mmCIF file of C-alpha atoms and ligand atoms in Angstrom:
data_model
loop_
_atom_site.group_PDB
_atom_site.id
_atom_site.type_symbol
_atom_site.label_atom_id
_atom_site.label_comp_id
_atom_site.label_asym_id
_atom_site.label_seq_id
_atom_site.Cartn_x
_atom_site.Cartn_y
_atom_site.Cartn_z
ATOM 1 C CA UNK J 175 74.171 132.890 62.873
ATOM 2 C CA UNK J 176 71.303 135.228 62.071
ATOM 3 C CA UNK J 177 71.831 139.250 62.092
ATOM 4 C CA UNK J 178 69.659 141.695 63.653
ATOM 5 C CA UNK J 179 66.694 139.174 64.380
ATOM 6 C CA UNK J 180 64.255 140.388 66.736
ATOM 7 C CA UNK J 181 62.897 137.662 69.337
ATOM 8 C CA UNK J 182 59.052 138.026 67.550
ATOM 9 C CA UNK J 183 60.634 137.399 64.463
ATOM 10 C CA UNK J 184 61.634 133.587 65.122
ATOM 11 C CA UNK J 185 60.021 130.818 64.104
ATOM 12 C CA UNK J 186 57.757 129.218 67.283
ATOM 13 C CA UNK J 187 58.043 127.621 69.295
ATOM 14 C CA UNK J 188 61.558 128.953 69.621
ATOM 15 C CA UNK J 189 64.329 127.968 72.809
ATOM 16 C CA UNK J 190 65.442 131.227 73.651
ATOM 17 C CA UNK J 191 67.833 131.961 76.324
ATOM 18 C CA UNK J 192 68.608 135.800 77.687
ATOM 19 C CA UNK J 193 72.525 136.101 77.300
ATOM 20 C CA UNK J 194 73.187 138.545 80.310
ATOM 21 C CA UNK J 195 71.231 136.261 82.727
ATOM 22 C CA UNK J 196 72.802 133.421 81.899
ATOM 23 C CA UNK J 197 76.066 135.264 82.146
ATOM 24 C CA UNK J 198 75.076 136.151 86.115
ATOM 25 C CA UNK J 199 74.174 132.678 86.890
ATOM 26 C CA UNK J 200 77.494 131.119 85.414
ATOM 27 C CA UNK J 201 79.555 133.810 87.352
ATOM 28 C CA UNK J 202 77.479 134.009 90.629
ATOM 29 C CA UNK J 203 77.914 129.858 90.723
ATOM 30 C CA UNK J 204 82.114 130.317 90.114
ATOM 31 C CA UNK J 205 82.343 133.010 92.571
ATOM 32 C CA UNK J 206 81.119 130.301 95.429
ATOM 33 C CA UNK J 207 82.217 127.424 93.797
ATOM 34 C CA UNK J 208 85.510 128.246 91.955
ATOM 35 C CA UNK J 209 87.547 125.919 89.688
ATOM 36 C CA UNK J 210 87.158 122.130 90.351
ATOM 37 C CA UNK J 211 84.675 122.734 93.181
ATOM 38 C CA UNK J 212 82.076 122.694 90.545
ATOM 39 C CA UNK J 213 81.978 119.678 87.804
ATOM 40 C CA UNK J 214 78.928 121.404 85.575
ATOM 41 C CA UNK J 215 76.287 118.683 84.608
ATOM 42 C CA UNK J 216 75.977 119.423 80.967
ATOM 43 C CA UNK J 217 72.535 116.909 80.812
ATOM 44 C CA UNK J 218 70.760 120.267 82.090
ATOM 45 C CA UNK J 219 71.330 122.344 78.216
ATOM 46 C CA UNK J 220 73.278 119.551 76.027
ATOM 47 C CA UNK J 221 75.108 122.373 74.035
ATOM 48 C CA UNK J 222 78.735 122.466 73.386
ATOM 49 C CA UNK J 223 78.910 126.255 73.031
ATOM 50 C CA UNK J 224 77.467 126.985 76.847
ATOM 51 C CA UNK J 225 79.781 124.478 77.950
ATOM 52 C CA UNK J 226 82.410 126.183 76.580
ATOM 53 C CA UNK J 227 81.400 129.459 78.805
ATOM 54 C CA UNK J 228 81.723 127.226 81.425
ATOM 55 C CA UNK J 229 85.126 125.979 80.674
ATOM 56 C CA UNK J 230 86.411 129.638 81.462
ATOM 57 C CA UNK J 231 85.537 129.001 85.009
ATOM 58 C CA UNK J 232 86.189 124.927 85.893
ATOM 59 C CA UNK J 233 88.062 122.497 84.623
ATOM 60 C CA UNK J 234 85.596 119.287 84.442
ATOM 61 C CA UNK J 235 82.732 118.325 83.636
ATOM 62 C CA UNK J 236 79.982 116.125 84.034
ATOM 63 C CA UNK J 237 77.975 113.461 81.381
ATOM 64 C CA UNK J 238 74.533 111.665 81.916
ATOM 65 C CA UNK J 239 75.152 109.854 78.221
ATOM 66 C CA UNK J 240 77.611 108.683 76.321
ATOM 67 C CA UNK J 241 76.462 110.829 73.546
ATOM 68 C CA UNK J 242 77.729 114.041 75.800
ATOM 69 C CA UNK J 243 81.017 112.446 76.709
ATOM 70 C CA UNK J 244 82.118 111.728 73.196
ATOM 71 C CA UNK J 245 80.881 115.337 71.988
ATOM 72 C CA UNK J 246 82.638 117.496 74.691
ATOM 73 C CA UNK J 247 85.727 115.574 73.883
ATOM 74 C CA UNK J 248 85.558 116.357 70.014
ATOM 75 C CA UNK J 249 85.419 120.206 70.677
ATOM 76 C CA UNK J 250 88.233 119.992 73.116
ATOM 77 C CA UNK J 251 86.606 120.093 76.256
ATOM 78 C CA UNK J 252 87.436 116.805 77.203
ATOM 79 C CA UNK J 253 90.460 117.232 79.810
ATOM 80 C CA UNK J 254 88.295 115.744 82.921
ATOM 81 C CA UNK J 255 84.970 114.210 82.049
ATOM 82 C CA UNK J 256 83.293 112.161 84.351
ATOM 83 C CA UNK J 257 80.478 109.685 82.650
ATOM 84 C CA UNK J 258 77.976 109.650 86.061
ATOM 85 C CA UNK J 259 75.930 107.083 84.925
ATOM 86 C CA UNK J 260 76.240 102.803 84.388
ATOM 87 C CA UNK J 261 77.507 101.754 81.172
ATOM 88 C CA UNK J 262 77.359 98.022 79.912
ATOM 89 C CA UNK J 263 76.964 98.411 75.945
ATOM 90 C CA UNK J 264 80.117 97.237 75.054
ATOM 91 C CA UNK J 265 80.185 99.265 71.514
ATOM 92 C CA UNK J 266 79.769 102.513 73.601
ATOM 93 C CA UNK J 267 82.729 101.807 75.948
ATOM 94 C CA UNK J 268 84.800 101.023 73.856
ATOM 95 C CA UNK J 269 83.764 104.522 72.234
ATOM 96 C CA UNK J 270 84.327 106.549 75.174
ATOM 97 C CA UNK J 271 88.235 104.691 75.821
ATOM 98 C CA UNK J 272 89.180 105.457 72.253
ATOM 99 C CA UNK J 273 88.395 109.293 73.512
ATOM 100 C CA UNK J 274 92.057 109.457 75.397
ATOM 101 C CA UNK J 275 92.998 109.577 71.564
ATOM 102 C CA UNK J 276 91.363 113.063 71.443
ATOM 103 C CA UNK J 277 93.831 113.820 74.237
ATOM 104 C CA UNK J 278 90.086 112.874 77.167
ATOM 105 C CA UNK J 279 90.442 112.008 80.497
ATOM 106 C CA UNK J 280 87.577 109.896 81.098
ATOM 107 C CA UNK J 281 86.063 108.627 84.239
ATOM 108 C CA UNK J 282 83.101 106.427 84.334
ATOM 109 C CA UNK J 283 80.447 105.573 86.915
ATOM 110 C CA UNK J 284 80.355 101.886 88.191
ATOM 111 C CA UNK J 285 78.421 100.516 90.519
ATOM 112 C CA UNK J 286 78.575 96.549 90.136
ATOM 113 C CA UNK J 287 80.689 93.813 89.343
ATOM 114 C CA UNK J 288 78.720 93.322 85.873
ATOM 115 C CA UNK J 289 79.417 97.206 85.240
ATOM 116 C CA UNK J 290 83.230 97.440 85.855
ATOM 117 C CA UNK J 291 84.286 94.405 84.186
ATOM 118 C CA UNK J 292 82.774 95.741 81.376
ATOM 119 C CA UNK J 293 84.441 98.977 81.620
ATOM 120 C CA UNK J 294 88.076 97.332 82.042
ATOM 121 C CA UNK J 295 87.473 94.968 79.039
ATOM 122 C CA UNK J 296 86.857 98.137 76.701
ATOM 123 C CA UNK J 297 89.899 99.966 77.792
ATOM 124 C CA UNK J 298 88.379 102.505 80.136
ATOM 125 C CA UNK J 299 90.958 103.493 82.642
ATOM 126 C CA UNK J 300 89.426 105.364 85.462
ATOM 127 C CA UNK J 301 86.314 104.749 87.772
ATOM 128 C CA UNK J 302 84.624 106.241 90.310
ATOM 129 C CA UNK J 303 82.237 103.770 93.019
ATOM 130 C CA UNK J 304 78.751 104.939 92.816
ATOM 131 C CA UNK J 305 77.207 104.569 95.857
ATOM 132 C CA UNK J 306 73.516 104.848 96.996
ATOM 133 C CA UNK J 307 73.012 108.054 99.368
ATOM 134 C CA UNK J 308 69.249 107.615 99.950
ATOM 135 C CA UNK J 309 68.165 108.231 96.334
ATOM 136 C CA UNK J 310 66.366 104.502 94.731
ATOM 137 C CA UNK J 311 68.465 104.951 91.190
ATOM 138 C CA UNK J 312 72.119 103.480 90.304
ATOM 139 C CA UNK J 313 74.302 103.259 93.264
ATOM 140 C CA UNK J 314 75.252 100.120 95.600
ATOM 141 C CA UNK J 315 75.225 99.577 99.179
ATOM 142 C CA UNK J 316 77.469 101.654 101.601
ATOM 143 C CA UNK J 317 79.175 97.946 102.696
ATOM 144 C CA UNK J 318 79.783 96.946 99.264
ATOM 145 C CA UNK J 319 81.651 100.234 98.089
ATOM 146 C CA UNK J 320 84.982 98.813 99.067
ATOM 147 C CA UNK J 321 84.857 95.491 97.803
ATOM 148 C CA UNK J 322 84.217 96.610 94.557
ATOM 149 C CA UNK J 323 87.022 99.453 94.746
ATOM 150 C CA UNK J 324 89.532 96.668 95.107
ATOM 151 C CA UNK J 325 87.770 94.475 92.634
ATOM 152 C CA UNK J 326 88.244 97.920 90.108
ATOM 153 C CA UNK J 327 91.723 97.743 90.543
ATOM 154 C CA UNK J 328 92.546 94.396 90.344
ATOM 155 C CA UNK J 329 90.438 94.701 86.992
ATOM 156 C CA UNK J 330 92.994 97.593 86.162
ATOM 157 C CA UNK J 331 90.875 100.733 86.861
ATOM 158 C CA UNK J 332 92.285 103.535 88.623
ATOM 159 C CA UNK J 333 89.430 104.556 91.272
ATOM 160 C CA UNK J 334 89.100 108.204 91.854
ATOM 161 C CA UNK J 335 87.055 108.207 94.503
ATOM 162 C CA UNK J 336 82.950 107.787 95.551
ATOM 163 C CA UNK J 337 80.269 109.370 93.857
ATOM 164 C CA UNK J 338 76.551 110.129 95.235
ATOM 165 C CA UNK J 339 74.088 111.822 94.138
ATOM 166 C CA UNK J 340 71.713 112.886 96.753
ATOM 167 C CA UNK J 341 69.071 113.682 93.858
ATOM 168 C CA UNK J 342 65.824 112.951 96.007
ATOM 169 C CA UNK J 343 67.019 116.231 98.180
ATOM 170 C CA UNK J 344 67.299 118.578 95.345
ATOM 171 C CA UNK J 345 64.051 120.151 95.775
ATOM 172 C CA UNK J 346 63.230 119.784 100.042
ATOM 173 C CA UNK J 347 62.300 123.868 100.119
ATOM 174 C CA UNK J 348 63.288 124.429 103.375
ATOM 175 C CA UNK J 349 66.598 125.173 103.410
ATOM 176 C CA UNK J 350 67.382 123.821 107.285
ATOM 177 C CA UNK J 351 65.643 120.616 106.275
ATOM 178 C CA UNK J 352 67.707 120.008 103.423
ATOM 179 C CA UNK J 353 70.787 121.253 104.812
ATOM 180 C CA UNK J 354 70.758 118.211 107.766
ATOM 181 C CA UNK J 355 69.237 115.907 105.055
ATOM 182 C CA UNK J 356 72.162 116.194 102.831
ATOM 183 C CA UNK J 357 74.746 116.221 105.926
ATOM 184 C CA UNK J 358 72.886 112.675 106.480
ATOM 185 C CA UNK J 359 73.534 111.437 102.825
ATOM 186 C CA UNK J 360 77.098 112.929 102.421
ATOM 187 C CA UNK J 361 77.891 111.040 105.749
ATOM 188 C CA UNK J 362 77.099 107.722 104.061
ATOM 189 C CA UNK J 363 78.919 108.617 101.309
ATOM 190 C CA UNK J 364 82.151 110.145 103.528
ATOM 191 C CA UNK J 365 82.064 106.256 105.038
ATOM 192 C CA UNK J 366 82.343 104.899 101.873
ATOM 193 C CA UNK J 367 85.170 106.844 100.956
ATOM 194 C CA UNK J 368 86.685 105.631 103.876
ATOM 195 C CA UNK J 369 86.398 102.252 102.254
ATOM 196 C CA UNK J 370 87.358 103.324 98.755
ATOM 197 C CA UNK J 371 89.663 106.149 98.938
ATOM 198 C CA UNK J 372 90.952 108.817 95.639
ATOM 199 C CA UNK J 373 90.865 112.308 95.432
ATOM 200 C CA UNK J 374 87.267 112.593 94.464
ATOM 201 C CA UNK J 375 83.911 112.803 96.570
ATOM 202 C CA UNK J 376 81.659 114.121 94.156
ATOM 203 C CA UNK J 377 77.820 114.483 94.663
ATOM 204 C CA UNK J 378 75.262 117.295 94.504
ATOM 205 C CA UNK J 379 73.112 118.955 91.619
ATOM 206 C CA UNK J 380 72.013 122.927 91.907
ATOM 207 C CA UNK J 381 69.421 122.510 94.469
ATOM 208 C CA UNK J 382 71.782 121.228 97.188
ATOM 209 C CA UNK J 383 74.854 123.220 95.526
ATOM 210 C CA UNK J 384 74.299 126.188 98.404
ATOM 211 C CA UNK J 385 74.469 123.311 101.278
ATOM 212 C CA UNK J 386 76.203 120.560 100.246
ATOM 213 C CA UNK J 387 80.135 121.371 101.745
ATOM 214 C CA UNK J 388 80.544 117.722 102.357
ATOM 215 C CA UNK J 389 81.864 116.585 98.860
ATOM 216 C CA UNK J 390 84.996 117.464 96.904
ATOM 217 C CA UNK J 391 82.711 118.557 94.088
ATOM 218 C CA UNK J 392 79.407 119.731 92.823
ATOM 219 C CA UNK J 393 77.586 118.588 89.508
ATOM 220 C CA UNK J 394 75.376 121.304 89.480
ATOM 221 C CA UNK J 395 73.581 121.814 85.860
ATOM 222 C CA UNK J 396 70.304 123.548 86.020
ATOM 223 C CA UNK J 397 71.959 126.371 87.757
ATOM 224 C CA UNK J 398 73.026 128.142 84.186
ATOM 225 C CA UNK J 399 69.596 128.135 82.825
ATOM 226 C CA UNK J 400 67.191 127.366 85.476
ATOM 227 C CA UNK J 401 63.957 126.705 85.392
ATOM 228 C CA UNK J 402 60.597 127.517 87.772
ATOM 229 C CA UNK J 403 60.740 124.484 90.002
ATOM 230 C CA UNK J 404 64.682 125.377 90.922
ATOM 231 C CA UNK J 405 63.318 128.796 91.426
ATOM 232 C CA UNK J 406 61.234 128.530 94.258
ATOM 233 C CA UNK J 407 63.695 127.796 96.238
ATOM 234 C CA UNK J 408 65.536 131.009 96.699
ATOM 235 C CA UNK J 409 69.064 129.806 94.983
ATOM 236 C CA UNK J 410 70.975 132.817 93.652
ATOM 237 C CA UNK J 411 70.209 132.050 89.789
ATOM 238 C CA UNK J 412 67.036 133.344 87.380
ATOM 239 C CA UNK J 413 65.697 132.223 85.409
ATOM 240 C CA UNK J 414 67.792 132.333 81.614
ATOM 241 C CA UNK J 415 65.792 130.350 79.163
ATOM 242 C CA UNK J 416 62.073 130.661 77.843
ATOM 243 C CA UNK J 417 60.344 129.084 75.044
ATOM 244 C CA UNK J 418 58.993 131.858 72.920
ATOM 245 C CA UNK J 419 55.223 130.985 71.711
ATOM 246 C CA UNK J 420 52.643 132.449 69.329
ATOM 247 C CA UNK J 421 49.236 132.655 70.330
ATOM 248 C CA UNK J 422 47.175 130.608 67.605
ATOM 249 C CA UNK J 423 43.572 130.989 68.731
ATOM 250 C CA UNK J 424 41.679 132.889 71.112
ATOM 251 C CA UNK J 425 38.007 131.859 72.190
ATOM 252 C CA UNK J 426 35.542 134.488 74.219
ATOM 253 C CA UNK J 427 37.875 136.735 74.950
ATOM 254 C CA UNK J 428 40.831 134.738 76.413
ATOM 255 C CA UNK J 429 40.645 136.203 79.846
ATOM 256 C CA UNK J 430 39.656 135.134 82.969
ATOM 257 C CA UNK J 431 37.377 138.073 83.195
ATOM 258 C CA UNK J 432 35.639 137.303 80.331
ATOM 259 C CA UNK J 433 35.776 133.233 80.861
ATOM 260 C CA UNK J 434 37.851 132.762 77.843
ATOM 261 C CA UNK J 435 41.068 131.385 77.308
ATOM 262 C CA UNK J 436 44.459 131.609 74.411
ATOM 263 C CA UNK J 437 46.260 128.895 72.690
ATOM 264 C CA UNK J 438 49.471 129.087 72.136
ATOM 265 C CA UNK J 439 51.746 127.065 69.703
ATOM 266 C CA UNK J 440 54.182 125.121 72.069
ATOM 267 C CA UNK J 441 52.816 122.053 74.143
ATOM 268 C CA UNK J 442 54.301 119.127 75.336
ATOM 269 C CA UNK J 443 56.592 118.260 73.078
ATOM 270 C CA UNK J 444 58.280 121.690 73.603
ATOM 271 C CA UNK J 445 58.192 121.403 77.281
ATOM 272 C CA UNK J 446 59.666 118.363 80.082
ATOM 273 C CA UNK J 447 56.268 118.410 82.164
ATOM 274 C CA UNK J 448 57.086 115.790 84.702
ATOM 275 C CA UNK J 449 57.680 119.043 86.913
ATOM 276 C CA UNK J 450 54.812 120.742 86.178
ATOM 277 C CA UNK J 451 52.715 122.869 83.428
ATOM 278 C CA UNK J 452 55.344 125.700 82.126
ATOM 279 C CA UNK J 453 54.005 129.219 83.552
ATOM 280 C CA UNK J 454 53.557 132.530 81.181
ATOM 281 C CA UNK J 455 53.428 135.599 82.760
ATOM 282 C CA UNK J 456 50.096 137.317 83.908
ATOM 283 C CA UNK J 457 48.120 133.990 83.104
ATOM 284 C CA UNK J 458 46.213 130.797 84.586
ATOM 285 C CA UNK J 459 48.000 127.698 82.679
ATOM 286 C CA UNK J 460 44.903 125.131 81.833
ATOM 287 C CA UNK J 461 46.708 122.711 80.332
ATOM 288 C CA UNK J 462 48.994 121.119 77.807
ATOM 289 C CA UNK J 463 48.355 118.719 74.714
ATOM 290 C CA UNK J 464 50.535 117.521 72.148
ATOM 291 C CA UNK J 465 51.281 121.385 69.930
ATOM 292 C CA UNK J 466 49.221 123.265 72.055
ATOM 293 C CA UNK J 467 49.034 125.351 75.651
ATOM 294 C CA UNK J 468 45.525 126.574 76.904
ATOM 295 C CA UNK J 469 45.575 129.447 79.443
ATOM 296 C CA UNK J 470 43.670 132.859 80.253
ATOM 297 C CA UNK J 471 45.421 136.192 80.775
ATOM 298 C CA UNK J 472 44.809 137.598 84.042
ATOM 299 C CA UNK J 473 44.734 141.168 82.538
ATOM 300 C CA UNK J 474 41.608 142.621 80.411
ATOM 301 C CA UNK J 475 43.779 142.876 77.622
ATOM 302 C CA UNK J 476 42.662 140.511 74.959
ATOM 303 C CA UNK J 477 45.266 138.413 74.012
ATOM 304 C CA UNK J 478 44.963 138.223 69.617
ATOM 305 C CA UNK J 479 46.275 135.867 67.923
ATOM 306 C CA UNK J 480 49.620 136.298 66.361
ATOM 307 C CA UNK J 481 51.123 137.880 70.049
ATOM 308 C CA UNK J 482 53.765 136.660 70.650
ATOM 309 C CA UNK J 483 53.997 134.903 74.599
ATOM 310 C CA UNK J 484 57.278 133.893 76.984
ATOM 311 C CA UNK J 485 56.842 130.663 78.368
ATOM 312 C CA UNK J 486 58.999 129.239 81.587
ATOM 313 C CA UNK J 487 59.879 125.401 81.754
ATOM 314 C CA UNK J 488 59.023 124.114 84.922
ATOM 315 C CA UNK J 489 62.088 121.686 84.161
ATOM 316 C CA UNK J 490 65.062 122.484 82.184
ATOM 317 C CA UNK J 491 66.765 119.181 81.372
ATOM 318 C CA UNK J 492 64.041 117.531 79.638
ATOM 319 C CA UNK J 493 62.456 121.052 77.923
ATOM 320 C CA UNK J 494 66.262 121.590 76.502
ATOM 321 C CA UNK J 495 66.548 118.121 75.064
ATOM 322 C CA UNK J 496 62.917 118.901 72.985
ATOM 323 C CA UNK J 497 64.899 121.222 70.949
ATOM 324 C CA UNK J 498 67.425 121.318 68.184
ATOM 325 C CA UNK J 499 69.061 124.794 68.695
ATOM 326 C CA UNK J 500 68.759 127.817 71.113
ATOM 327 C CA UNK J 501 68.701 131.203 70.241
ATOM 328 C CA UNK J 502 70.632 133.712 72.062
ATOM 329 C CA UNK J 503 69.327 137.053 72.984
ATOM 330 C CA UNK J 504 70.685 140.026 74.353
ATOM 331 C CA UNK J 505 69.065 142.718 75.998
ATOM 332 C CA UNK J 506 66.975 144.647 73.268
ATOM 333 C CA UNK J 507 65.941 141.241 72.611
ATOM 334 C CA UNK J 508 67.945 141.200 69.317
ATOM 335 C CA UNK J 509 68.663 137.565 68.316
ATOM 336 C CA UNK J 510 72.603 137.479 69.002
ATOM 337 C CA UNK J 511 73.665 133.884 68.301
ATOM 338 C CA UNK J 512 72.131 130.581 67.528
ATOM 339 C CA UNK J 513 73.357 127.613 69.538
ATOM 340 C CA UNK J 514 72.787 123.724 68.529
ATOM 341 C CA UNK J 515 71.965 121.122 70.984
ATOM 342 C CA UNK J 516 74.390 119.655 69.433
ATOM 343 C CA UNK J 517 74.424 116.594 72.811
ATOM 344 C CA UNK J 518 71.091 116.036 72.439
ATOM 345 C CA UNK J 519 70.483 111.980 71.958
ATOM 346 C CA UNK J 520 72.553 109.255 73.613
HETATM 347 C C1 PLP T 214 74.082 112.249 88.606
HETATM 348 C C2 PLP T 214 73.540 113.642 88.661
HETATM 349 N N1 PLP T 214 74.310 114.602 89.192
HETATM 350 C C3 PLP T 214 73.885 115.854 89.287
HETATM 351 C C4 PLP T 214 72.636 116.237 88.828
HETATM 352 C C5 PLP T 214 72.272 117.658 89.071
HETATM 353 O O1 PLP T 214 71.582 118.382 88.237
HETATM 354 P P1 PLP T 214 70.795 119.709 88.601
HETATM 355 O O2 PLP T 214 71.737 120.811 88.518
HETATM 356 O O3 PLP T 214 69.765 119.733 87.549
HETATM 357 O O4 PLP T 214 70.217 119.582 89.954
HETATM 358 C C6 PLP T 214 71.806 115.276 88.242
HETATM 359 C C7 PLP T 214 70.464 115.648 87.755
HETATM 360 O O5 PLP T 214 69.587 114.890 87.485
HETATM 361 C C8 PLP T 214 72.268 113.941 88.154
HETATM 362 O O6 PLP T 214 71.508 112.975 87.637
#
């Protein structure tokens, strides 16, 4: 924990995440969907401390690795965690059922034979039937949802229910279009509840978290940070986390006036790309290498080396997972607390 730190102070490049934004996005998201209506995805910041914040308002939560399973149960978040992904590694199940030890509920992710047999030999208890809703990733046919239900039970797993994530619908930007798209691939997924049945239909990820009122839950996990992809789309959330740069050379001028351009100190190995260059205010973005951004200012201010620049991740998940702590900052910018990404890893 550092005292009185200003933001320009930090070492670069540095996570940073504004604490009164992030506040607003966790509390606008509980206000629409309240309690269990939202399962947070905690792949989107991999931090044990936000996901406590998040524990104030729902009760579950949601995993893309073991890795984040096992380390929300060890702080004693662990009362409903659902594992969405496939699982064969037998060391690693057997991991995550030795969690009901810590007093975890743990629900895993099947969507094959191969993948729940393996789960019932390492002692896992509960499953829920992945099912393909349009998205080419893990999932099995609508038809074959129910046969392997039953063949989960007979294997000893309680099945909770269907899971689908309708992930290639995230980012349609029309919101009628992807409305009526995700009615079409919460439809398939309503049938194969029908065929599987439990308590759980859960789906969804922040982009389709203000139309998706077909499933039980939502796994939305981008929403508490954000990023500038998710923000072109007009959700209710801003943007909460930058990566603070330093500018480390500046060549005829660094505007676009004068034909110049800045480097800063963060490139791609402090930013997920595979959404796009990250944007910094008042500036054209060139490009990216390794431990370096090129870009001009759009203003005739020179920028000089040693500024100090924001930059926005154009996606959050990957940026996050770049990075070994956060630092928190309230509203004079004064470094508040310092936050590991402590889930970081698999
Ligand atoms: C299974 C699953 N559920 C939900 C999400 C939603 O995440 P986000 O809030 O980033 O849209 C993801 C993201 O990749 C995912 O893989």
């Amino acid at each position: 924990m550092l005292s009185r730190v200003d933001v320009n102070e930090l070492p670069t490049p540095a996570l940073v995440v504004h604490a009164s934004t992030l506040g607003r996005n966790l509390a606008t998201m509980a206000r629409t969907h309240p309690g269990a209506r939202l399962r947070p995805h905690v792949k989107a910041h991999k931090c044990t401390a936000l996901a406590h914040m998040q524990r104030n308002f729902h009760p579950g939560f949601t995993c893309a690795t073991v890795r984040e399973t096992v380390g929300l149960a060890r702080v004693g978040l662990g009362d409903d965690l659902l594992l969405a992904n496939e699982v064969v590694d037998p060391a690693r199940l057997a991991e995550l059922a030795s969690l009901t030890s810590l007093g975890a509920r743990v629900t895993i992710a099947v969507d094959s034979t191969v993948t729940i047999d393996a789960a019932a030999a390492a002692g896992l208890r509960e499953c829920v039937i992945d099912v393909n809703v349009g998205m080419p990733r893990c999932g099995c046919a609508l038809e074959d949802a129910g046969r392997l239900a039953d063949h989960a039970r007979r294997s000893g797993l309680g099945v909770r229910g269907v899971m689908g994530y309708e992930g290639h619908l995230v980012l349609v930007d029309d919101r009628s279009l992807r409305e009526s798209a995700v009615e079409g691939a919460m439809r398939l997924l309503l049938d194969a509840h029908d065929a599987v049945g439990g308590e759980l239909v859960t789906a969804g990820g922040t982009g389709t978290s203000d139309v998706n009122t077909w499933a039980t839950e939502i796994q939305a996990g981008s929403y508490a940070l954000m990023d500038t992809k998710y923000a072109t789309l007009g959700l209710p959330f801003e943007l909460a986390l930058c990566v603070v740069a330093t500018v480390v050379s500046v060549s005829a001028g660094g505007t676009v006036a004068s034909g110049g351009w800045a480097v800063s100190d963060a490139g791609l190995k402090s930013f997920g790309m595979d959404h796009g260059d990250p944007a910094i205010e008042d500036a054209i973005v060139w490009a990216c290498s390794d431990e370096h951004t090129i870009f001009s200012a759009h203003t005739t201010r020179t920028p000089r080396v040693g500024d100090r620049i924001r930059m926005w991740p154009a996606h959050i998940d990957p940026t996050v997972a770049y990075h070994e702590r956060m630092y928190v900052v309230d509203d004079t910018d004064t470094v508040i607390d310092e936050w590991s990404v402590d889930l970081r890893g698999w």
